[in-house]
Short mmCIF file of C-alpha atoms in Angstrom, two decimals:
data_model
loop_
_atom_site.label_atom_id
_atom_site.label_comp_id
_atom_site.label_asym_id
_atom_site.label_seq_id
_atom_site.Cartn_x
_atom_site.Cartn_y
_atom_site.Cartn_z
CA MET H 1 20.48 8.12 10.48
CA VAL H 2 19.34 6.91 7.06
CA ASN H 3 20.71 8.74 3.99
CA LEU H 4 20.49 6.03 1.31
CA ILE H 5 17.35 4.07 0.51
CA HIS H 6 18.83 0.62 1.23
CA GLU H 7 20.10 1.78 4.62
CA GLY H 8 16.57 1.68 6.02
CA LEU H 9 16.46 -2.07 5.39
CA LEU H 10 19.96 -2.66 6.77
CA GLN H 11 19.24 -0.58 9.87
CA SER H 12 16.04 -2.55 10.56
CA ALA H 13 18.06 -5.76 10.18
CA SER H 14 20.62 -4.57 12.72
CA LYS H 15 17.86 -3.81 15.23
CA SER H 16 15.67 -6.91 14.77
CA ALA H 17 17.26 -9.52 12.52
CA GLU H 18 14.61 -12.14 13.31
CA ARG H 19 11.59 -9.97 12.44
CA GLU H 20 9.71 -10.93 9.30
CA ALA H 21 10.65 -8.59 6.44
CA ILE H 22 9.13 -10.23 3.35
CA LYS H 23 6.30 -12.67 2.82
CA ASP H 24 6.60 -14.06 -0.70
CA ARG H 25 3.75 -16.49 -1.31
CA SER H 26 4.43 -19.24 1.24
CA VAL H 27 8.02 -18.16 1.94
CA SER H 28 8.81 -15.91 4.90
CA VAL H 29 12.16 -14.09 5.03
CA ASN H 30 13.46 -12.28 8.10
CA TYR H 31 15.44 -9.04 8.09
CA GLY H 32 18.75 -10.71 8.82
CA ASP H 33 18.53 -13.07 5.84
CA LEU H 34 17.18 -10.35 3.53
CA ALA H 35 20.02 -7.99 4.47
CA GLN H 36 22.57 -10.75 3.85
CA ALA H 37 21.09 -11.44 0.40
CA VAL H 38 21.09 -7.71 -0.45
CA ILE H 39 24.74 -7.32 0.56
CA GLY H 40 25.58 -10.45 -1.44
CA PHE H 41 23.96 -9.04 -4.58
CA ALA H 42 25.82 -5.76 -4.09
CA GLY H 43 29.08 -7.70 -4.02
CA ALA H 44 28.08 -9.64 -7.12
CA CYS H 45 27.48 -6.38 -8.99
CA ALA H 46 31.03 -5.32 -8.16
CA GLY H 47 32.28 -8.76 -9.15
CA LEU H 48 30.70 -8.34 -12.59
CA GLY H 49 32.56 -5.07 -12.99
CA LEU H 50 29.62 -2.69 -12.57
CA LYS H 51 30.69 0.87 -11.86
CA ARG H 52 29.08 3.51 -9.69
CA HIS H 53 25.71 4.59 -11.14
CA ASP H 54 25.58 1.72 -13.65
CA ARG H 55 21.97 0.74 -14.30
CA VAL H 56 20.54 -2.59 -13.13
CA ALA H 57 17.11 -3.36 -14.58
CA VAL H 58 14.69 -5.78 -12.92
CA TRP H 59 11.95 -7.19 -15.18
CA ALA H 60 9.93 -9.68 -13.15
CA ASP H 61 6.87 -10.03 -10.97
CA LYS H 62 6.96 -9.27 -7.26
CA ARG H 63 9.11 -11.90 -5.57
CA LEU H 64 12.02 -12.16 -3.18
CA GLU H 65 14.66 -11.98 -5.93
CA THR H 66 13.09 -8.79 -7.28
CA VAL H 67 13.48 -7.08 -3.93
CA VAL H 68 17.02 -8.39 -3.44
CA ALA H 69 18.10 -7.18 -6.89
CA MET H 70 16.70 -3.67 -6.48
CA TYR H 71 18.00 -3.08 -2.96
CA GLY H 72 21.23 -4.92 -3.72
CA ALA H 73 21.88 -2.70 -6.73
CA SER H 74 21.38 0.33 -4.49
CA ALA H 75 23.71 -1.09 -1.82
CA GLY H 76 26.32 -1.66 -4.53
CA GLY H 77 26.25 1.97 -5.63
CA CYS H 78 24.31 1.20 -8.81
CA VAL H 79 20.96 2.54 -10.02
CA PHE H 80 17.99 0.15 -10.17
CA VAL H 81 15.42 0.34 -12.96
CA PRO H 82 12.21 -1.60 -12.18
CA ILE H 83 10.35 -2.59 -15.36
CA ASN H 84 6.66 -3.37 -15.17
CA PRO H 85 6.38 -7.18 -15.60
CA ILE H 86 3.37 -6.86 -17.90
CA LEU H 87 5.32 -4.90 -20.52
CA LYS H 88 6.10 -6.73 -23.74
CA ALA H 89 9.66 -7.45 -24.86
CA GLU H 90 9.82 -4.53 -27.29
CA GLN H 91 8.85 -2.05 -24.58
CA ALA H 92 11.26 -3.54 -22.06
CA ALA H 93 14.05 -3.46 -24.65
CA TYR H 94 13.37 0.22 -25.25
CA ILE H 95 13.96 0.93 -21.55
CA LEU H 96 17.16 -1.13 -21.53
CA GLN H 97 18.45 0.82 -24.49
CA ASP H 98 17.23 4.23 -23.34
CA CYS H 99 19.04 4.24 -19.99
CA ASN H 100 22.00 2.05 -21.05
CA VAL H 101 21.27 -0.85 -18.71
CA ARG H 102 24.37 -2.88 -17.83
CA LEU H 103 22.77 -5.81 -15.95
CA LEU H 104 19.27 -7.24 -16.44
CA VAL H 105 17.64 -9.41 -13.79
CA THR H 106 14.62 -11.28 -15.16
CA THR H 107 13.02 -14.69 -15.67
CA ALA H 108 14.07 -17.21 -18.30
CA GLU H 109 10.73 -16.86 -20.06
CA ARG H 110 11.01 -13.08 -20.35
CA TRP H 111 14.62 -13.31 -21.49
CA ALA H 112 13.64 -15.80 -24.19
CA SER H 113 11.10 -13.30 -25.52
CA MET H 114 13.79 -10.60 -25.72
CA THR H 115 16.82 -12.37 -27.17
CA ALA H 116 16.00 -11.26 -30.72
CA LEU H 117 16.10 -7.64 -29.49
CA ALA H 118 19.32 -7.95 -27.49
CA ALA H 119 21.42 -6.51 -30.31
CA GLN H 120 19.56 -3.22 -29.81
CA CYS H 121 21.00 -3.01 -26.28
CA PRO H 122 24.79 -2.66 -26.77
CA ASP H 123 25.40 -1.61 -23.15
CA LEU H 124 23.79 -4.77 -21.76
CA GLN H 125 26.65 -7.02 -20.66
CA ASP H 126 25.05 -9.50 -18.27
CA VAL H 127 21.68 -11.13 -17.63
CA ALA H 128 20.75 -12.91 -14.38
CA LEU H 129 17.89 -15.39 -14.58
CA MET H 130 15.74 -16.01 -11.53
CA LYS H 131 15.16 -19.57 -10.41
CA GLY H 132 12.54 -21.47 -12.37
CA PRO H 133 12.12 -24.55 -14.56
CA ALA H 134 13.89 -23.01 -17.56
CA VAL H 135 16.94 -21.59 -15.81
CA LYS H 136 19.16 -24.67 -15.81
CA ALA H 137 19.01 -24.93 -19.58
CA ALA H 138 19.64 -21.23 -20.12
CA ALA H 139 22.50 -20.48 -17.73
CA PRO H 140 25.39 -20.17 -17.43
CA ALA H 141 25.83 -19.35 -21.12
CA ARG H 142 26.39 -16.47 -23.50
CA HIS H 143 24.17 -14.73 -25.99
CA GLY H 144 26.42 -12.79 -28.31
CA HIS H 145 28.21 -10.19 -26.18
CA ILE H 146 25.96 -10.89 -23.18
CA GLY H 147 26.83 -13.24 -20.33
CA VAL H 148 23.84 -15.19 -19.02
CA HIS H 149 23.91 -16.34 -15.38
CA ALA H 150 21.64 -18.04 -12.89
CA PHE H 151 20.59 -15.47 -10.29
CA ASP H 152 21.51 -17.79 -7.42
CA ASP H 153 25.02 -18.28 -8.87
CA LEU H 154 25.91 -14.61 -9.27
CA GLY H 155 28.18 -14.75 -6.26
CA SER H 156 30.49 -17.14 -8.13
CA ALA H 157 31.50 -14.22 -10.37
CA GLY H 158 33.38 -12.85 -7.37
CA ALA H 159 32.67 -9.89 -5.16
CA GLY H 160 34.06 -6.46 -4.64
CA PRO H 161 33.58 -3.44 -2.41
CA ALA H 162 30.49 -1.29 -2.86
CA HIS H 163 30.93 2.09 -4.48
CA ARG H 164 30.58 5.13 -2.24
CA CYS H 165 27.35 7.09 -2.66
CA ILE H 166 25.77 10.11 -1.02
CA ASP H 167 22.13 11.08 -0.74
CA THR H 168 22.10 13.31 -3.85
CA ASP H 169 23.27 10.43 -6.06
CA MET H 170 20.90 8.60 -8.37
CA ALA H 171 19.07 5.70 -6.73
CA ALA H 172 16.51 4.60 -9.35
CA ILE H 173 15.03 5.43 -12.74
CA LEU H 174 11.25 5.03 -12.91
CA TYR H 175 9.69 5.00 -16.36
CA THR H 176 6.43 6.83 -16.86
CA SER H 177 4.48 7.45 -20.05
CA GLY H 178 4.81 10.91 -21.55
CA SER H 179 2.04 12.81 -23.31
CA THR H 180 3.84 12.18 -26.59
CA GLY H 181 6.16 9.43 -27.73
CA ARG H 182 7.97 6.83 -25.70
CA PRO H 183 8.07 6.61 -21.88
CA LYS H 184 10.41 8.93 -19.99
CA GLY H 185 12.79 7.84 -17.26
CA VAL H 186 12.34 9.86 -14.06
CA VAL H 187 15.67 9.95 -12.22
CA VAL H 188 15.14 9.61 -8.46
CA SER H 189 17.86 10.31 -5.91
CA HIS H 190 18.39 8.62 -2.58
CA ARG H 191 17.37 11.88 -0.91
CA ASN H 192 14.08 11.89 -2.86
CA MET H 193 13.23 8.37 -1.75
CA VAL H 194 14.28 8.73 1.88
CA ALA H 195 12.45 12.05 2.21
CA GLY H 196 9.35 10.45 0.70
CA VAL H 197 9.48 7.57 3.16
CA ASP H 198 9.94 9.91 6.11
CA SER H 199 6.98 12.02 5.00
CA VAL H 200 4.59 9.14 4.35
CA THR H 201 5.40 7.21 7.52
CA THR H 202 4.78 10.42 9.48
CA TYR H 203 1.16 10.85 8.42
CA LEU H 204 0.34 7.13 8.11
CA GLY H 205 1.90 6.40 11.49
CA ASN H 206 3.70 3.27 10.29
CA HIS H 207 5.46 1.06 12.84
CA ALA H 208 7.22 -2.29 13.15
CA ASP H 209 4.01 -4.26 13.72
CA ASP H 210 2.52 -3.18 10.40
CA ARG H 211 1.95 -5.69 7.60
CA LEU H 212 1.75 -3.81 4.30
CA LEU H 213 0.29 -5.40 1.19
CA ALA H 214 2.42 -4.74 -1.90
CA VAL H 215 -0.16 -5.27 -4.62
CA LEU H 216 0.83 -2.53 -7.10
CA PRO H 217 3.71 -2.89 -9.59
CA LEU H 218 7.08 -1.97 -8.10
CA SER H 219 7.77 0.06 -11.25
CA PHE H 220 5.29 2.61 -9.84
CA ASP H 221 6.65 4.99 -7.23
CA TYR H 222 3.41 4.34 -5.34
CA GLY H 223 3.98 0.57 -5.46
CA LEU H 224 7.68 0.81 -4.62
CA SER H 225 6.78 2.97 -1.63
CA GLN H 226 5.14 -0.03 0.06
CA LEU H 227 8.55 -1.72 0.29
CA SER H 228 10.55 1.34 1.35
CA THR H 229 7.92 2.31 3.91
CA ALA H 230 7.85 -1.17 5.45
CA PHE H 231 11.63 -1.52 5.57
CA SER H 232 12.17 1.90 7.11
CA VAL H 233 10.15 0.99 10.22
CA GLY H 234 10.98 -2.73 10.38
CA ALA H 235 7.52 -3.85 9.23
CA CYS H 236 6.63 -6.76 6.92
CA ALA H 237 5.92 -6.27 3.22
CA VAL H 238 3.60 -8.96 1.82
CA LEU H 239 4.21 -9.43 -1.92
CA HIS H 240 1.14 -10.17 -3.98
CA ASN H 241 0.72 -10.70 -7.72
CA TYR H 242 -3.03 -10.82 -8.03
CA LEU H 243 -5.15 -12.08 -10.93
CA LEU H 244 -8.57 -11.51 -9.41
CA ALA H 245 -9.81 -8.96 -6.91
CA GLY H 246 -11.06 -11.81 -4.75
CA ASP H 247 -7.45 -12.99 -4.35
CA VAL H 248 -6.60 -9.63 -2.79
CA LEU H 249 -9.35 -10.01 -0.19
CA LYS H 250 -8.15 -13.51 0.68
CA THR H 251 -4.62 -12.20 1.19
CA LEU H 252 -5.86 -9.26 3.28
CA ALA H 253 -7.56 -11.72 5.62
CA ARG H 254 -4.95 -14.49 5.63
CA GLU H 255 -1.95 -12.20 6.21
CA ARG H 256 -3.76 -9.88 8.62
CA ILE H 257 -2.79 -6.84 6.57
CA THR H 258 -2.76 -3.51 8.43
CA GLY H 259 -2.18 -1.15 5.49
CA MET H 260 -2.97 -1.33 1.78
CA ALA H 261 -2.41 1.01 -1.17
CA ALA H 262 -4.32 0.72 -4.45
CA VAL H 263 -5.63 2.69 -7.42
CA PRO H 264 -9.31 3.46 -8.16
CA PRO H 265 -10.03 0.59 -10.60
CA LEU H 266 -8.94 -1.99 -8.02
CA TRP H 267 -10.84 -0.27 -5.22
CA ILE H 268 -13.97 -0.27 -7.40
CA GLN H 269 -13.63 -4.02 -7.93
CA LEU H 270 -12.98 -4.69 -4.26
CA ALA H 271 -15.92 -2.57 -3.12
CA ALA H 272 -18.27 -4.76 -5.16
CA LEU H 273 -17.22 -7.93 -3.30
CA GLN H 274 -18.23 -9.37 0.04
CA TRP H 275 -15.41 -8.82 2.54
CA PRO H 276 -14.49 -11.30 5.28
CA ALA H 277 -15.69 -9.70 8.51
CA ASP H 278 -12.40 -10.12 10.37
CA ILE H 279 -10.50 -7.78 7.99
CA ASP H 280 -11.98 -4.83 9.87
CA GLY H 281 -10.25 -6.10 12.99
CA HIS H 282 -6.72 -5.55 11.64
CA LEU H 283 -6.81 -3.22 8.59
CA ARG H 284 -6.08 0.17 10.13
CA TYR H 285 -5.78 2.24 6.92
CA PHE H 286 -6.12 2.16 3.15
CA THR H 287 -4.74 4.67 0.65
CA ASN H 288 -5.72 5.78 -2.84
CA SER H 289 -3.72 7.54 -5.55
CA GLY H 290 -3.48 7.41 -9.35
CA GLY H 291 -6.86 9.12 -9.84
CA ALA H 292 -9.88 10.20 -7.87
CA MET H 293 -11.76 7.50 -5.98
CA PRO H 294 -15.51 7.61 -6.76
CA THR H 295 -17.48 8.76 -3.71
CA ALA H 296 -19.78 5.72 -3.92
CA THR H 297 -16.75 3.41 -3.87
CA LEU H 298 -15.28 5.20 -0.88
CA ALA H 299 -18.60 4.99 0.97
CA GLU H 300 -18.84 1.24 0.31
CA LEU H 301 -15.26 0.61 1.46
CA ARG H 302 -15.89 2.52 4.67
CA ARG H 303 -18.99 0.43 5.25
CA ARG H 304 -16.97 -2.77 4.77
CA VAL H 305 -14.11 -1.71 7.07
CA PRO H 306 -15.40 1.12 9.29
CA ARG H 307 -12.36 1.05 11.58
CA ALA H 308 -9.86 1.57 8.74
CA LYS H 309 -8.84 5.17 8.04
CA PRO H 310 -8.99 6.29 4.39
CA TYR H 311 -6.12 8.40 3.02
CA LEU H 312 -6.87 10.04 -0.35
CA MET H 313 -3.69 11.20 -2.06
CA TYR H 314 -2.34 12.90 -5.17
CA GLY H 315 1.13 12.34 -6.52
CA LEU H 316 3.54 12.75 -9.42
CA THR H 317 6.29 10.32 -10.36
CA GLU H 318 8.46 13.42 -10.76
CA ALA H 319 7.95 14.28 -7.08
CA PHE H 320 6.74 10.99 -5.52
CA ARG H 321 3.73 12.37 -3.68
CA SER H 322 2.34 15.88 -3.25
CA THR H 323 -0.84 15.96 -1.16
CA TYR H 324 -3.07 13.90 1.10
CA LEU H 325 -6.47 14.42 2.68
CA PRO H 326 -6.48 13.56 6.41
CA PRO H 327 -9.13 10.95 7.28
CA GLU H 328 -10.97 13.38 9.56
CA GLN H 329 -11.56 15.66 6.56
CA VAL H 330 -13.04 13.01 4.23
CA ASP H 331 -16.66 13.60 5.27
CA LEU H 332 -16.23 17.37 5.23
CA ARG H 333 -14.65 17.67 1.77
CA PRO H 334 -14.66 14.29 -0.05
CA ASP H 335 -13.74 15.87 -3.40
CA SER H 336 -10.54 17.50 -2.07
CA MET H 337 -6.94 16.43 -2.75
CA GLY H 338 -6.05 17.69 0.71
CA LYS H 339 -2.94 19.67 1.53
CA ALA H 340 0.80 19.22 1.04
CA ILE H 341 2.40 16.17 2.61
CA PRO H 342 5.00 16.82 5.35
CA ASN H 343 8.23 18.43 4.06
CA ALA H 344 6.71 19.60 0.77
CA GLU H 345 5.17 22.86 -0.39
CA ILE H 346 2.43 23.00 -3.02
CA LEU H 347 1.90 26.26 -4.89
CA VAL H 348 -0.99 27.19 -7.19
CA VAL H 349 0.27 29.65 -9.77
CA ARG H 350 -0.80 31.61 -12.84
CA GLU H 351 1.04 31.37 -16.16
CA ASP H 352 3.31 34.26 -15.13
CA GLY H 353 4.32 32.40 -11.94
CA THR H 354 2.39 34.61 -9.50
CA GLU H 355 0.33 32.83 -6.85
CA CYS H 356 -3.40 32.39 -7.43
CA ALA H 357 -6.04 33.76 -5.09
CA PRO H 358 -8.31 31.33 -3.21
CA GLY H 359 -10.79 29.77 -5.64
CA GLU H 360 -8.75 30.80 -8.70
CA PRO H 361 -7.61 27.86 -10.90
CA GLY H 362 -3.89 27.59 -11.55
CA GLU H 363 -1.09 25.11 -12.15
CA LEU H 364 0.05 22.89 -9.29
CA VAL H 365 3.77 23.39 -8.59
CA HIS H 366 5.61 21.12 -6.13
CA ARG H 367 8.79 22.23 -4.35
CA GLY H 368 10.94 20.48 -1.77
CA ALA H 369 13.17 17.49 -1.13
CA LEU H 370 10.98 15.12 -3.13
CA VAL H 371 11.55 16.88 -6.47
CA SER H 372 13.44 14.38 -8.64
CA LEU H 373 16.56 14.93 -10.74
CA GLY H 374 14.70 15.27 -14.05
CA TYR H 375 14.25 12.96 -17.03
CA TRP H 376 17.07 10.65 -18.07
CA ASN H 377 18.98 12.01 -21.06
CA ASP H 378 16.15 14.32 -22.08
CA PRO H 379 17.07 17.97 -21.46
CA GLU H 380 14.18 19.32 -23.55
CA LYS H 381 11.42 17.57 -21.61
CA THR H 382 13.22 18.19 -18.32
CA ALA H 383 13.24 21.93 -19.08
CA GLU H 384 9.48 21.80 -19.79
CA ARG H 385 8.56 20.25 -16.44
CA PHE H 386 11.38 21.25 -14.06
CA LYS H 387 11.65 25.01 -13.62
CA PRO H 388 12.80 27.44 -10.92
CA VAL H 389 10.50 27.90 -7.95
CA PRO H 390 8.20 30.87 -8.65
CA GLY H 391 8.86 33.92 -6.49
CA GLN H 392 12.35 32.83 -5.48
CA ARG H 393 14.50 35.59 -3.97
CA ARG H 394 16.86 37.19 -6.46
CA GLU H 395 19.66 37.12 -3.88
CA LEU H 396 19.75 33.29 -4.21
CA VAL H 397 22.01 32.97 -7.23
CA MET H 398 21.52 29.22 -7.71
CA PRO H 399 17.85 28.55 -8.56
CA GLU H 400 15.84 25.97 -6.65
CA MET H 401 13.99 23.72 -9.08
CA ALA H 402 10.35 22.71 -8.71
CA VAL H 403 8.07 20.36 -10.63
CA TRP H 404 5.43 22.11 -12.69
CA SER H 405 2.76 19.43 -12.87
CA GLY H 406 0.68 20.53 -15.85
CA ASP H 407 -2.41 19.90 -13.69
CA THR H 408 -4.89 22.69 -12.98
CA VAL H 409 -6.11 22.88 -9.38
CA ARG H 410 -7.69 25.45 -7.08
CA ARG H 411 -7.23 26.16 -3.38
CA ASP H 412 -10.05 27.10 -1.00
CA GLU H 413 -9.91 29.67 1.78
CA GLU H 414 -8.72 27.03 4.28
CA GLY H 415 -5.89 25.88 2.03
CA PHE H 416 -7.42 22.61 0.78
CA LEU H 417 -6.75 21.75 -2.87
CA TYR H 418 -9.20 20.53 -5.54
CA PHE H 419 -8.34 18.96 -8.90
CA VAL H 420 -9.72 20.77 -11.97
CA SER H 421 -8.16 19.29 -15.13
CA ARG H 422 -5.04 18.04 -16.89
CA ARG H 423 -3.24 20.18 -19.43
CA ASP H 424 -1.72 17.42 -21.51
CA GLU H 425 -3.33 14.54 -23.39
CA MET H 426 -2.28 11.70 -21.10
CA ILE H 427 -4.81 8.91 -20.65
CA LYS H 428 -5.23 7.62 -17.09
CA THR H 429 -6.64 4.10 -17.20
CA SER H 430 -6.59 1.37 -14.56
CA GLY H 431 -4.17 3.48 -12.53
CA TYR H 432 -1.67 3.70 -15.40
CA ARG H 433 -0.64 6.76 -17.41
CA VAL H 434 -0.76 5.96 -21.12
CA SER H 435 0.70 8.01 -23.96
CA PRO H 436 -1.78 8.31 -26.86
CA THR H 437 1.17 8.45 -29.24
CA GLU H 438 2.51 5.09 -28.10
CA VAL H 439 -0.84 3.41 -28.84
CA GLU H 440 -1.15 5.21 -32.16
CA GLU H 441 2.33 4.12 -33.28
CA VAL H 442 1.38 0.46 -32.87
CA ILE H 443 -1.85 1.00 -34.82
CA TYR H 444 -0.12 2.84 -37.66
CA ARG H 445 2.34 -0.06 -38.02
CA THR H 446 -0.54 -2.41 -38.86
CA GLY H 447 -1.18 -0.61 -42.14
CA LEU H 448 -4.92 -0.85 -41.46
CA VAL H 449 -5.49 2.87 -40.91
CA ALA H 450 -4.88 6.14 -42.72
CA GLU H 451 -5.30 8.25 -39.60
CA VAL H 452 -5.84 7.43 -35.96
CA ALA H 453 -6.31 9.19 -32.62
CA ALA H 454 -6.23 7.47 -29.23
CA LEU H 455 -8.37 9.19 -26.60
CA GLY H 456 -9.22 8.82 -22.93
CA VAL H 457 -12.98 8.70 -22.33
CA SER H 458 -14.52 8.69 -18.86
CA HIS H 459 -15.30 5.16 -17.65
CA PRO H 460 -16.96 4.19 -14.34
CA VAL H 461 -14.45 1.46 -13.49
CA LEU H 462 -11.25 2.21 -15.43
CA GLY H 463 -11.19 5.94 -14.74
CA GLN H 464 -10.69 6.47 -18.46
CA ALA H 465 -11.08 3.92 -21.23
CA ILE H 466 -8.85 4.04 -24.30
CA VAL H 467 -10.98 4.79 -27.34
CA VAL H 468 -9.47 4.74 -30.83
CA VAL H 469 -10.97 6.78 -33.65
CA ALA H 470 -9.55 5.65 -36.99
CA GLN H 471 -9.94 6.22 -40.71
CA PRO H 472 -9.46 3.00 -42.71
CA ALA H 473 -6.42 2.82 -44.97
CA ALA H 474 -6.98 3.80 -48.59
CA GLY H 475 -8.75 0.99 -50.36
CA GLY H 476 -9.19 -0.92 -47.10
CA ALA H 477 -12.14 -1.71 -44.90
CA ALA H 478 -12.79 -1.21 -41.21
CA ASP H 479 -11.30 -4.29 -39.56
CA SER H 480 -11.65 -4.03 -35.78
CA ALA H 481 -10.77 -7.66 -35.12
CA SER H 482 -7.39 -7.46 -36.87
CA LEU H 483 -6.61 -4.11 -35.29
CA LEU H 484 -7.34 -5.36 -31.78
CA ALA H 485 -5.35 -8.54 -32.37
CA ALA H 486 -2.32 -6.48 -33.40
CA CYS H 487 -2.69 -4.29 -30.32
CA LYS H 488 -2.89 -7.31 -28.01
CA GLU H 489 0.25 -8.71 -29.60
CA ALA H 490 2.29 -5.52 -29.17
CA LEU H 491 0.86 -3.85 -26.07
CA PRO H 492 0.21 -4.80 -22.44
CA LEU H 493 -3.45 -5.32 -21.63
CA TYR H 494 -3.99 -1.93 -19.99
CA MET H 495 -2.91 -0.19 -23.24
CA VAL H 496 -5.19 -2.19 -25.55
CA PRO H 497 -8.10 -0.03 -26.84
CA HIS H 498 -11.40 -0.59 -25.08
CA HIS H 499 -13.40 0.59 -28.08
CA ILE H 500 -12.75 1.36 -31.78
CA ASP H 501 -14.73 3.93 -33.76
CA TRP H 502 -14.24 3.98 -37.52
CA HIS H 503 -14.43 7.43 -39.10
CA ASP H 504 -15.58 8.07 -42.67
CA GLY H 505 -12.97 10.41 -44.10
CA ALA H 506 -10.13 12.39 -42.53
CA LEU H 507 -10.29 13.10 -38.80
CA PRO H 508 -11.31 16.66 -37.80
CA ARG H 509 -8.59 19.32 -37.42
CA ASN H 510 -8.21 22.27 -35.07
CA ALA H 511 -7.04 25.75 -36.04
CA ASN H 512 -3.41 24.61 -36.02
CA GLY H 513 -4.13 21.82 -38.47
CA LYS H 514 -3.68 19.11 -35.84
CA ILE H 515 -6.20 16.33 -35.17
CA ASP H 516 -8.84 17.85 -32.90
CA ARG H 517 -8.74 15.45 -29.97
CA LYS H 518 -11.06 17.61 -27.86
CA GLU H 519 -13.81 17.43 -30.48
CA LEU H 520 -13.37 13.67 -30.88
CA ALA H 521 -13.40 13.09 -27.10
CA GLY H 522 -16.36 15.42 -26.55
CA ALA H 523 -18.46 13.49 -29.05
CA ARG H 524 -17.81 10.30 -27.08
CA VAL H 525 -18.11 11.61 -23.53
CA SER H 526 -21.17 9.44 -22.76
CA LEU H 527 -19.93 6.35 -24.58
CA PHE H 528 -19.69 4.25 -21.40
CA ALA H 529 -22.49 5.83 -19.39
CA GLN H 530 -24.53 2.64 -19.59
CA GLU H 531 -21.73 0.73 -17.80
CA ALA H 532 -21.99 2.89 -14.67
#
């Protein structure tokens, strides 16, 4: 029986130690060796003095050490915090500070970019640098109050027993952009993760002979799921850090991948390429989440790999995954989100919490074992999104909490769900959720604008493109080149504006005196129509 997320890996190792667990570029690692490395890292955490529930952040690309650090932190009774490797140092430092990270595992190059910000992270006591050309010069050493170690030498710090954990304890903190301000840390328990794995493997039918391509960032719950799913059934997870869509196709063919998960922008790119014919002989399914897949893209993918079953899904970081559309329903209702995944219930409710009638739009509410523990150290935002299950019996004194998604959906007479709209102002681009406020803060710091609004405008490839509408600073001129350069310096590529519109005078206001984002977005709704 698996109660903790790392136990799936250890159990698979005990059953088949020689089976391939990880393929990292040209290196293949079996379950026995991976389990040994995970247990070793857990001991090293204890040797460094980490306590139960201390946070261990991992800021690196997908590689063997990344997996060992995350699962080793879990095995040691700590909480792992995967940081997207494309984030800049300032954004990574914010996460370290926000959730009081005790140990950071990263590369020497990333650590060098962050050392000037280390003073902002008083809880950070140790840094472990993964092997690479710069490690020997950087470790072992100290940087102020922080001990710097080579990742491979962590065991020399000594080892200790792992802390006891149960399934309701914290397992990970996954950072997701909020509609306003900085990213929020979603606290995920072991029970959340194990229940999610059990549910997904049930409808995908995963087994030990699967080879799953891990192409999405492990900081995404959807990306992390590729590891946990593989390890739970004793399958192989193939790690891939792609630069070009063509590289993904080569890996699909070379590694004989049986299952792949991606977001719409990547699927759109892949559908435009010529696929090696033999992929259809081994790819048995592909999944989509992070936005609706265009019907033309889905049709082209099914033409390329007719034997592979498509699974169209909808999920929330706050509840891992909510719905999926069975492959046999794709032709019948291609615009549907499907129904609730196993062991979850999806409600469609009115503002007063009563359930909507078929065809009536309402808010999607998710209840069940996958509902996370809330936002780290943010009671106000937690109270906004995590509320008691509507219609709960009054005799149950302790309320069951559900996730209120903020998304408007409708349910048909047969129970299938359809997405209608988002309530908040989040921008969904390239599979990422982007806070308009976070982009605007960077732009305001340039001093080039008096007012600015970042918007999401429909785009045929990106889902939404980030469009900035700005009023030049008093006495200044519209300077798109300088503004874009500043954004590229401070933001990861997916957050850099796709287009800048300069506005003559103050931006329009709504009745509450706030910048009228709906009016600005509506005026630019066809901005990228020619790129379709």
